[in-house]
Every structure is written in structure tokens, then in C-alpha cells.
Tab-separated table of C-alpha atoms in Angstrom:
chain	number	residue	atom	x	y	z
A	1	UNK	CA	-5.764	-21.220	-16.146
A	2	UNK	CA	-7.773	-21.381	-19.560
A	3	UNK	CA	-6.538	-23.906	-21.971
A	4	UNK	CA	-6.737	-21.677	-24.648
A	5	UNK	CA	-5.207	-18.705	-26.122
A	6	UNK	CA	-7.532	-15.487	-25.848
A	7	UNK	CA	-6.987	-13.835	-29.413
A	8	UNK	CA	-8.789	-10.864	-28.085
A	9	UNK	CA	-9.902	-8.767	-25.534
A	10	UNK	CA	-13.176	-8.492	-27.413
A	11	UNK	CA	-13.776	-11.894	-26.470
A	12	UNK	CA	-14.240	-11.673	-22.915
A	13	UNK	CA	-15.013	-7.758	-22.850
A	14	UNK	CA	-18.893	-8.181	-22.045
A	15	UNK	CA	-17.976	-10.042	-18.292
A	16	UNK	CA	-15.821	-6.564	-17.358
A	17	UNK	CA	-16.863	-3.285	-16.370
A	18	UNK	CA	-13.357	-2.032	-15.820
A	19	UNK	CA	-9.809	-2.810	-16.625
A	20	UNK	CA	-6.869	-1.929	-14.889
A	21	UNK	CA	-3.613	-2.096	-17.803
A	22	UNK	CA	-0.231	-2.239	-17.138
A	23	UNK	CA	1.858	0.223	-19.203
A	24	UNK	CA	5.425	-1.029	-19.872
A	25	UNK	CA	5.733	-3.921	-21.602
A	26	UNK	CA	1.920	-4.144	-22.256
A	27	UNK	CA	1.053	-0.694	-23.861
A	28	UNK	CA	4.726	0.169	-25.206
A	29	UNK	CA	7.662	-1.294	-24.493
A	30	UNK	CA	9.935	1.850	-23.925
A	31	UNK	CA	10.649	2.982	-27.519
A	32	UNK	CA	7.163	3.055	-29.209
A	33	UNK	CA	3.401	2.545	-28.327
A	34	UNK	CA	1.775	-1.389	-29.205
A	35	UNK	CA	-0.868	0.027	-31.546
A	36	UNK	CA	-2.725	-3.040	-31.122
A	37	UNK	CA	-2.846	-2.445	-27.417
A	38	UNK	CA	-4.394	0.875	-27.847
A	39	UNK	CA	-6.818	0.174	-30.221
A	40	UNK	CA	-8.042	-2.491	-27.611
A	41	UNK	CA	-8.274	-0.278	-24.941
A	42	UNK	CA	-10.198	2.026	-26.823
A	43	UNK	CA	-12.627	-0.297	-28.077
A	44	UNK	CA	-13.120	-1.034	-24.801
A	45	UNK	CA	-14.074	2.095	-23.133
A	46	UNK	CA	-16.365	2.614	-26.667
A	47	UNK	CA	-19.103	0.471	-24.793
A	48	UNK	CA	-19.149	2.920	-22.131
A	49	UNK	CA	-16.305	1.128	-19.486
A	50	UNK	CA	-13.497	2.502	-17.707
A	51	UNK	CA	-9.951	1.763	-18.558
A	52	UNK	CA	-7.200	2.947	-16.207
A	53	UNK	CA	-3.457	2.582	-16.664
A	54	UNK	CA	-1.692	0.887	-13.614
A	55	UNK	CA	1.995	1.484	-13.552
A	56	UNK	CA	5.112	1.195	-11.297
A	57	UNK	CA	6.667	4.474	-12.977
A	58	UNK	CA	8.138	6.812	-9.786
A	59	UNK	CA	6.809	10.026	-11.109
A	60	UNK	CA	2.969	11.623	-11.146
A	61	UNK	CA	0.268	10.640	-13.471
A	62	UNK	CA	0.643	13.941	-15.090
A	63	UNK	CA	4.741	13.000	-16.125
A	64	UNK	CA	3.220	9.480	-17.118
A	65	UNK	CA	0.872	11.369	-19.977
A	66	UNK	CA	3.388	13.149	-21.167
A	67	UNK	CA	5.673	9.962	-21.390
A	68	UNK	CA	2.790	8.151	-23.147
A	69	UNK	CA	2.302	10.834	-26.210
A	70	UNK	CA	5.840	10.917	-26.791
A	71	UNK	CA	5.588	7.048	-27.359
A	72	UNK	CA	2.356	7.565	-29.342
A	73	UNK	CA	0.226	6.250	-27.165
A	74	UNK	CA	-3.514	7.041	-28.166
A	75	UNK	CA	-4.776	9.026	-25.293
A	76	UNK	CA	-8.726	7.492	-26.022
A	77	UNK	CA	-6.980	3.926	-24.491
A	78	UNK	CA	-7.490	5.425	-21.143
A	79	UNK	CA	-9.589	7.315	-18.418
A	80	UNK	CA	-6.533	8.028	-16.186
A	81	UNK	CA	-3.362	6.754	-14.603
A	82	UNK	CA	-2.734	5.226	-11.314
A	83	UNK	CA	1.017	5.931	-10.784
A	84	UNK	CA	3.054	4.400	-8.204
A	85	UNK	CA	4.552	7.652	-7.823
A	86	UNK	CA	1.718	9.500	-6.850
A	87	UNK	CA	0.946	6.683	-4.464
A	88	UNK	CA	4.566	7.398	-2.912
A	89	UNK	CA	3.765	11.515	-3.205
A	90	UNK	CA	0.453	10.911	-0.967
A	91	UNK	CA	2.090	8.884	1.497
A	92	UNK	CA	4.748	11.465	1.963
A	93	UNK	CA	2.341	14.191	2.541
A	94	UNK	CA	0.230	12.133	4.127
A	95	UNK	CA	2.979	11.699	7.094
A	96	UNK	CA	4.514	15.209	7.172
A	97	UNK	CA	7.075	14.379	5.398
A	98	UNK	CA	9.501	17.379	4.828
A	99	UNK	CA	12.975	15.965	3.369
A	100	UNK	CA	13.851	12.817	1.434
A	101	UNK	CA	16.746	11.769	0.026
A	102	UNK	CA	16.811	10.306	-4.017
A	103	UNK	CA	18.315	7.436	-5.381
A	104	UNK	CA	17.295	7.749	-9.232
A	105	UNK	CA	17.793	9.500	-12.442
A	106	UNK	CA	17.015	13.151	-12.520
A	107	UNK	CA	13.404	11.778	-15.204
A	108	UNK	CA	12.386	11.304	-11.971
A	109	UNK	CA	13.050	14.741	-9.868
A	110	UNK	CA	8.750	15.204	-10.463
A	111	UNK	CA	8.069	13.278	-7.960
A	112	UNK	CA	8.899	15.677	-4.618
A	113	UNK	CA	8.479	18.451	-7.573
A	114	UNK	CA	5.622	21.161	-6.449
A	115	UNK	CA	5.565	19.852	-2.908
A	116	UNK	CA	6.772	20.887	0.537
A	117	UNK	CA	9.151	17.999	0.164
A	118	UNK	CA	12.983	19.285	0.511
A	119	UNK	CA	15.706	16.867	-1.214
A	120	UNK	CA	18.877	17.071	0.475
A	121	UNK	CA	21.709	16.124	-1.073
A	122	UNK	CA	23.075	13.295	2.053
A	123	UNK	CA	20.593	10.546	3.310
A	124	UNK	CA	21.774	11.444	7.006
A	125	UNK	CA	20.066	14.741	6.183
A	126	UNK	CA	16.886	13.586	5.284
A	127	UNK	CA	13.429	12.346	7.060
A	128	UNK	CA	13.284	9.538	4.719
A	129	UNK	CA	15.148	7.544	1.875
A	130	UNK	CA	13.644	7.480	-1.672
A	131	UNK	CA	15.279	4.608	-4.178
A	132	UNK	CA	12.808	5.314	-8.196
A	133	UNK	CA	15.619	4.003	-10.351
A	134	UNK	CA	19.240	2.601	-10.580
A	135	UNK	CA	20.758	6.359	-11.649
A	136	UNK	CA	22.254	4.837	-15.283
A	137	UNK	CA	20.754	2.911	-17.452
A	138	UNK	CA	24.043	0.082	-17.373
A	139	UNK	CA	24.413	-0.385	-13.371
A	140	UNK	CA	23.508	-2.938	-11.639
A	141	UNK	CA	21.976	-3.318	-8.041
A	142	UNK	CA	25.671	-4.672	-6.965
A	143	UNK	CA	26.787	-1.306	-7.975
A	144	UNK	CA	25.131	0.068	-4.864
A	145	UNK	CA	26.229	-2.250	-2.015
A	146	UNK	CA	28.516	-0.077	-0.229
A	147	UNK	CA	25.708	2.529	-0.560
A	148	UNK	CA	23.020	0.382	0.519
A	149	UNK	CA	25.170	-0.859	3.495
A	150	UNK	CA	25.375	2.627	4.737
A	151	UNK	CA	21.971	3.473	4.558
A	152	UNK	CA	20.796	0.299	6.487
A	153	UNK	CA	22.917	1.581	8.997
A	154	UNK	CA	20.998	5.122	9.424
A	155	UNK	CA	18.492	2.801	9.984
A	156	UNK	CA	15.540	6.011	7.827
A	157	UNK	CA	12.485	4.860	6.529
A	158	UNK	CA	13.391	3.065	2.853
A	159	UNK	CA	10.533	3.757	0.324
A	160	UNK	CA	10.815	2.296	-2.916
A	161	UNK	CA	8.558	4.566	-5.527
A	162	UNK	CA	8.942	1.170	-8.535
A	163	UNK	CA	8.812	-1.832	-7.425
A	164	UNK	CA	9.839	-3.338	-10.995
A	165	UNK	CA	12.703	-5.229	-10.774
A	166	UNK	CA	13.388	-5.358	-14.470
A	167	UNK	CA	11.926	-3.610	-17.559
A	168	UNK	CA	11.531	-3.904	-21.256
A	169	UNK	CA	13.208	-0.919	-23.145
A	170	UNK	CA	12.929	-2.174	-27.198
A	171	UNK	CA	14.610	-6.022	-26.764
A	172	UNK	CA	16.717	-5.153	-23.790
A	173	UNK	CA	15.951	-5.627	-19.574
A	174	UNK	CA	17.291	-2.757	-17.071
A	175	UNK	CA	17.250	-3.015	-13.864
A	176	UNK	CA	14.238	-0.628	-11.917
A	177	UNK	CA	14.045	0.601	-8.440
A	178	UNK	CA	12.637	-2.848	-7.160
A	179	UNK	CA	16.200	-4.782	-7.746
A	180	UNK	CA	17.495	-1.916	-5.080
A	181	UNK	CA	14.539	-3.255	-2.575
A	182	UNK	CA	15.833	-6.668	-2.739
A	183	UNK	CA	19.410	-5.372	-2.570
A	184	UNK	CA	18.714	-3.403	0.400
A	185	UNK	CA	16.698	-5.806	1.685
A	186	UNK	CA	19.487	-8.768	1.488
A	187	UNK	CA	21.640	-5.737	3.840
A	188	UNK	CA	19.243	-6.396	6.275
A	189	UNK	CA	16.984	-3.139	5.889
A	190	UNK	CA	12.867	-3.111	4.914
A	191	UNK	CA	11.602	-1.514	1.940
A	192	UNK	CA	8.395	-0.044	1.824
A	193	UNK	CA	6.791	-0.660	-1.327
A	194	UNK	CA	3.533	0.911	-2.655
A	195	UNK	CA	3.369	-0.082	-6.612
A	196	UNK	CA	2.200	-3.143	-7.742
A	197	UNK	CA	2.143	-5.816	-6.468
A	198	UNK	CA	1.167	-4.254	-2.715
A	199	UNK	CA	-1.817	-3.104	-1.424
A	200	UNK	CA	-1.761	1.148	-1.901
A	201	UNK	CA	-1.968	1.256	-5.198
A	202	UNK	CA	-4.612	-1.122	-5.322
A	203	UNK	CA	-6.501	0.548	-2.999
A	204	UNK	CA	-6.217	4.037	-4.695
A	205	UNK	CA	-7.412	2.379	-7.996
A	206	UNK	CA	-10.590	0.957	-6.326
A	207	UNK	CA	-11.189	4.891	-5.297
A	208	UNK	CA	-10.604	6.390	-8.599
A	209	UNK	CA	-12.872	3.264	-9.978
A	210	UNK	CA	-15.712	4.657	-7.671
A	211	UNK	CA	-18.678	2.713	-8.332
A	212	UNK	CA	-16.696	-0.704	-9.595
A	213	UNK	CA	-15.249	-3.335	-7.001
A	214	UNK	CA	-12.669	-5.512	-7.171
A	215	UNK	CA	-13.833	-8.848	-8.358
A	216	UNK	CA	-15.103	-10.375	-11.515
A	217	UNK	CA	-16.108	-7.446	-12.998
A	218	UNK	CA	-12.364	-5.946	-13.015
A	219	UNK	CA	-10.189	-7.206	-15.224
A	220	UNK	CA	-6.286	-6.560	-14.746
A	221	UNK	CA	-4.182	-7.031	-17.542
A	222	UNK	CA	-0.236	-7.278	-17.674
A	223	UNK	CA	2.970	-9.198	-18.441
A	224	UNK	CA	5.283	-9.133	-15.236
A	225	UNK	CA	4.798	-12.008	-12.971
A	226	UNK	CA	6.052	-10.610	-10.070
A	227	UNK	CA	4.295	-7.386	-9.847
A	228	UNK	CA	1.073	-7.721	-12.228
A	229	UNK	CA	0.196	-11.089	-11.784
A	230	UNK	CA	1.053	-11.320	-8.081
A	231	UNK	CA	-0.922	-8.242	-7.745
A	232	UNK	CA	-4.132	-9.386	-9.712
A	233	UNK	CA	-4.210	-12.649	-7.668
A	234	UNK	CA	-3.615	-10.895	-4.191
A	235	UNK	CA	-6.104	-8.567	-4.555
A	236	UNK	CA	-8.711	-11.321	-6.270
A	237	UNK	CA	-9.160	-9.425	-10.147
A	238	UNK	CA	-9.167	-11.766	-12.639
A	239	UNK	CA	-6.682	-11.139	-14.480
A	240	UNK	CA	-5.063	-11.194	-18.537
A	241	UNK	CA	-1.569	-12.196	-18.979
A	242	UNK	CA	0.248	-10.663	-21.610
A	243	UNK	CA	3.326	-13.125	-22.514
A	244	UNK	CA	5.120	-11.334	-25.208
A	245	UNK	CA	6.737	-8.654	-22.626
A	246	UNK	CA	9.407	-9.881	-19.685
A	247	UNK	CA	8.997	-13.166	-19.618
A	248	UNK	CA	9.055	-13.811	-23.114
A	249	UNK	CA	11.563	-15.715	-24.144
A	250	UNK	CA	10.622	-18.191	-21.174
A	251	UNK	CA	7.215	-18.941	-22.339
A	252	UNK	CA	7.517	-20.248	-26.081
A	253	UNK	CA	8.488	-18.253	-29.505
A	254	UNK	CA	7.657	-14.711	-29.546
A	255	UNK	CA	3.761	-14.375	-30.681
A	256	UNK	CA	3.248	-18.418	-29.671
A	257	UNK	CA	3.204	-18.807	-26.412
A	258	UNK	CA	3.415	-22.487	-25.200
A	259	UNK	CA	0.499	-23.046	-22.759
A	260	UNK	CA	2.248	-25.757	-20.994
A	261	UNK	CA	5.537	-23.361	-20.308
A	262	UNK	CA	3.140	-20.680	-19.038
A	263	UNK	CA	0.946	-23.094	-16.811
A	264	UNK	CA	4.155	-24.789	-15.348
A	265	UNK	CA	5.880	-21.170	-14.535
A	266	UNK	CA	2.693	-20.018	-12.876
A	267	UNK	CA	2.638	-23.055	-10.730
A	268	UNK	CA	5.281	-22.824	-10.009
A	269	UNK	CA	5.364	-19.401	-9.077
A	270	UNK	CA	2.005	-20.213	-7.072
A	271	UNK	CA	-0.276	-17.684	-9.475
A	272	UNK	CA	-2.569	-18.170	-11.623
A	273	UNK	CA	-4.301	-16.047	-14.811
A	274	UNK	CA	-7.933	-16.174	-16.113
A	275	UNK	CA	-6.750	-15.472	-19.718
A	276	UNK	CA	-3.433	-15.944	-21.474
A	277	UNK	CA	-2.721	-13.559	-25.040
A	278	UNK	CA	0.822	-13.128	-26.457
A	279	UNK	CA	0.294	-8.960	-27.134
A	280	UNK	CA	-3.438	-6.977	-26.012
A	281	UNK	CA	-5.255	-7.136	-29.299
A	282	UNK	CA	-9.119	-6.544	-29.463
């Protein structure tokens, strides 16, 4: 890890042809955009480079947008979004798919929306099982148990369309589809997961990146540890770690993070990050 605080993406910019962003937590934080963050981004893709936002949101790119402007997000920060829901959408389709079963709030009904995809409204009714959110905003994954228990024992295919476990919404943490995975997991089921940080959505960003490979001259940038971190590292992208989002108050004071906090929670943790910034800032 560098021994410094990067005070701006303008200061490593040159070595990158490409970045791929996380959204929440880096770019807004649920309520309203990080201004700073999009005037970075669209610095960025000034000198002629690609920016595209990676996120864990259940729903298609084209929900995602929509999302973004009501947050006033600055739609020159980006070339595109790589959703984790339109990784999950492809995969369905991809396997003939032609019922699923929800487990999330109805925000996230575009997912199976202008498909061939049925939702039923019993999981023993349906092809597969599809967990994007806990349904309100104040459960919790032990909420679910007697659920989850059931549906280990219809022993369906479990797809999890957001791996988050937890996310940022102004100064508060909610849990995400992810904490489900676990939850079912710990039943004794498997989750399939296809957001960061596994392998589809990577792959589906290197094919929307075309002529860029993964590797020195991609640069990931985001603030969760267990998805954008882990991700970067699997997949070998350097990679930007924004510590003002859900790890903050781990890492140091808000806007100061403590470089020997963040080096001993990515060791132990067994990551590592190329550059370390409190909020993206060109």
C-alpha cells in the first residue's frame, strides 16, 4: 500500500486508460451526489478515457441512470453502467429461465421487467429464487430465518442480484441483499452471486471496456472492502480506496484517514490498495 494519501485522482490519472467507479458510497451516498466525485470523473474522461460505473444495485443500467439524476449525479462522470442487475438479467435469459421468485422491495420489480421472466408469487412455484434487497428498510437478515430455512429446503437455484452486505444511505448502514447470502448460506444453502466481488461482472466490464484489459492500465476505485476491494485484487486492477464511505469510522476521523488503521485492516483482511483518498477528488 502507498504511504501516502493520494489528494487526487489527477495525480495518478496519466498511468490509467480506464476506471471502473463504484457508485454508493463513492459517487453519492444515497441522499445526494459527491460533487467532488463527479467532477473527477469528468476530468477524467476530458483526456479522452473511459469511465464506467460498477455497482451492486439489482436493477438495469437504465433504472441506475435514472437513480443517478435524481441524486444529481453529473451524467459527463460516466460512459455507462455495469449493473449487477443486468448481470443477473443475462444469466437468467441466458439459461431459459422462465419464473423466479423475489425477495426485495418493489424499486426493484425492473429487473424481470420487459422479459419473458414470470414472478410467481410462492418460491415452490418458481424455476429459481431471486433475494435484491431485505423488503424494508429496518429488517434485518434474522428477520428472514424461518423464510430462508424453507427455501433451503426446496433446495431452487438461490441468486443473489447485490451482493452488498451493508450500505451508506446519508450517515446510516442498511442491510442489502448480500447479508441474505450469508444468512442463507449459514442454513446450509449456496448463493450464486454475480456483483462485485465475483467474476461476471468483471468479465462483462472487460467486454464493454473493449479495447482495455485488466491490469495496470485499469484503475478500480471504491470504498467497500468486501466487495470493491476484494474484487479489484481478485481480478488484478489496481485499485483506489475511498475511506470516507463504510468503513469510515474504522479508519481514522472522517476526511483523515489514519494510514496505519487502513494498512492494518487490509492486512488483515488479506487485500491490499495501490492508492488510499478519504472522498474521489481530482
Amino acid at each position: 500500500m502507498t504511504d501516502a494519501i493520494l489528494h487526487g485522482l489527477s495525480a495518478v490519472a496519466e498511468h490509467y486508460d480506464a476506471v471502473l467507479c463504484d457508485v454508493w458510497g463513492v459517487v453519492h451516498n444515497g441522499v445526494g451526489a459527491h460533487h467532488g466525485a463527479g467532477e473527477a470523473l469528468a476530468n477524467f474522461r476530458g483526456d479522452g478515457k473511459t469511465v464506467l460505473l460498477m455497482t451492486n444495485a439489482p436493477r438495469p443500467g437504465d433504472a441506475v441512470v435514472e437513480q443517478l439524476d435524481r441524486l444529481g449525479v453529473r451524467r459527463d462522470a460516466y460512459d455507462g453502467i455495469v449493473s449487477s442487475g443486468d448481470v443477473v438479467r443475462a444469466h437468467l435469459l441466458d439459461r431459459g429461465i422462465s419464473s423466479a421468485y423475489l425477495i426485495g422491495p418493489a424499486r426493484d420489480l425492473p429487473l424481470l421487467e420487459g422479459t419473458r421472466i414470470r414472478r410467481t408469487e410462492a418460491p415452490h412455484e418458481a424455476d429459481v429464487i431471486v433475494v435484491t434487497d431485505l423488503r424494508g428498510e429496518e429488517e434485518t437478515p434474522d428477520d428472514y430465518r424461518d423464510e430462508l430455512a424453507e427455501l433451503v429446503a426446496l433446495a431452487k437455484p438461490f441468486i443473489c442480484a447485490n451482493p452488498d452486505v451493508v450500505v451508506e444511505r446519508g450517515q446510516q448502514l442498511f442491510y442489502c441483499g448480500g447479508a441474505l447470502a450469508q444468512a442463507y448460506e449459514e442454513a446450509g444453502g449456496k448463493a450464486e452471486q454475480f456483483g462485485k466481488p465475483h467474476a461476471p461482472i468483471y468479465d462483462h466490464a472487460r467486454q464493454r471496456l473493449g479495447r482495455h484489459e485488466a491490469g495496470p492500465k485499469v484503475l478500480a476505485i471504491g470504498d467497500g472492502l468486501p466487495t470493491d476491494i476484494t474484487g479489484a485484487n481478485r481480478h488484478g486492477l489496481d485499485v483506489l480506496f475511498v475511506t470516507d464511505g463504510i468503513h469510515m469510522h474504522e479508519l481514522g476521523v472522517p476526511g483523515r484517514p489514519d494510514l496505519e488503521k487502513v494498512a492494518a485492516r487490509l492486512s488483515a483482511e488479506g487485500l491490499s490498495a495501490t492508492h488510499v483518498m478519504p472522498k474521489l477528488a481530482w
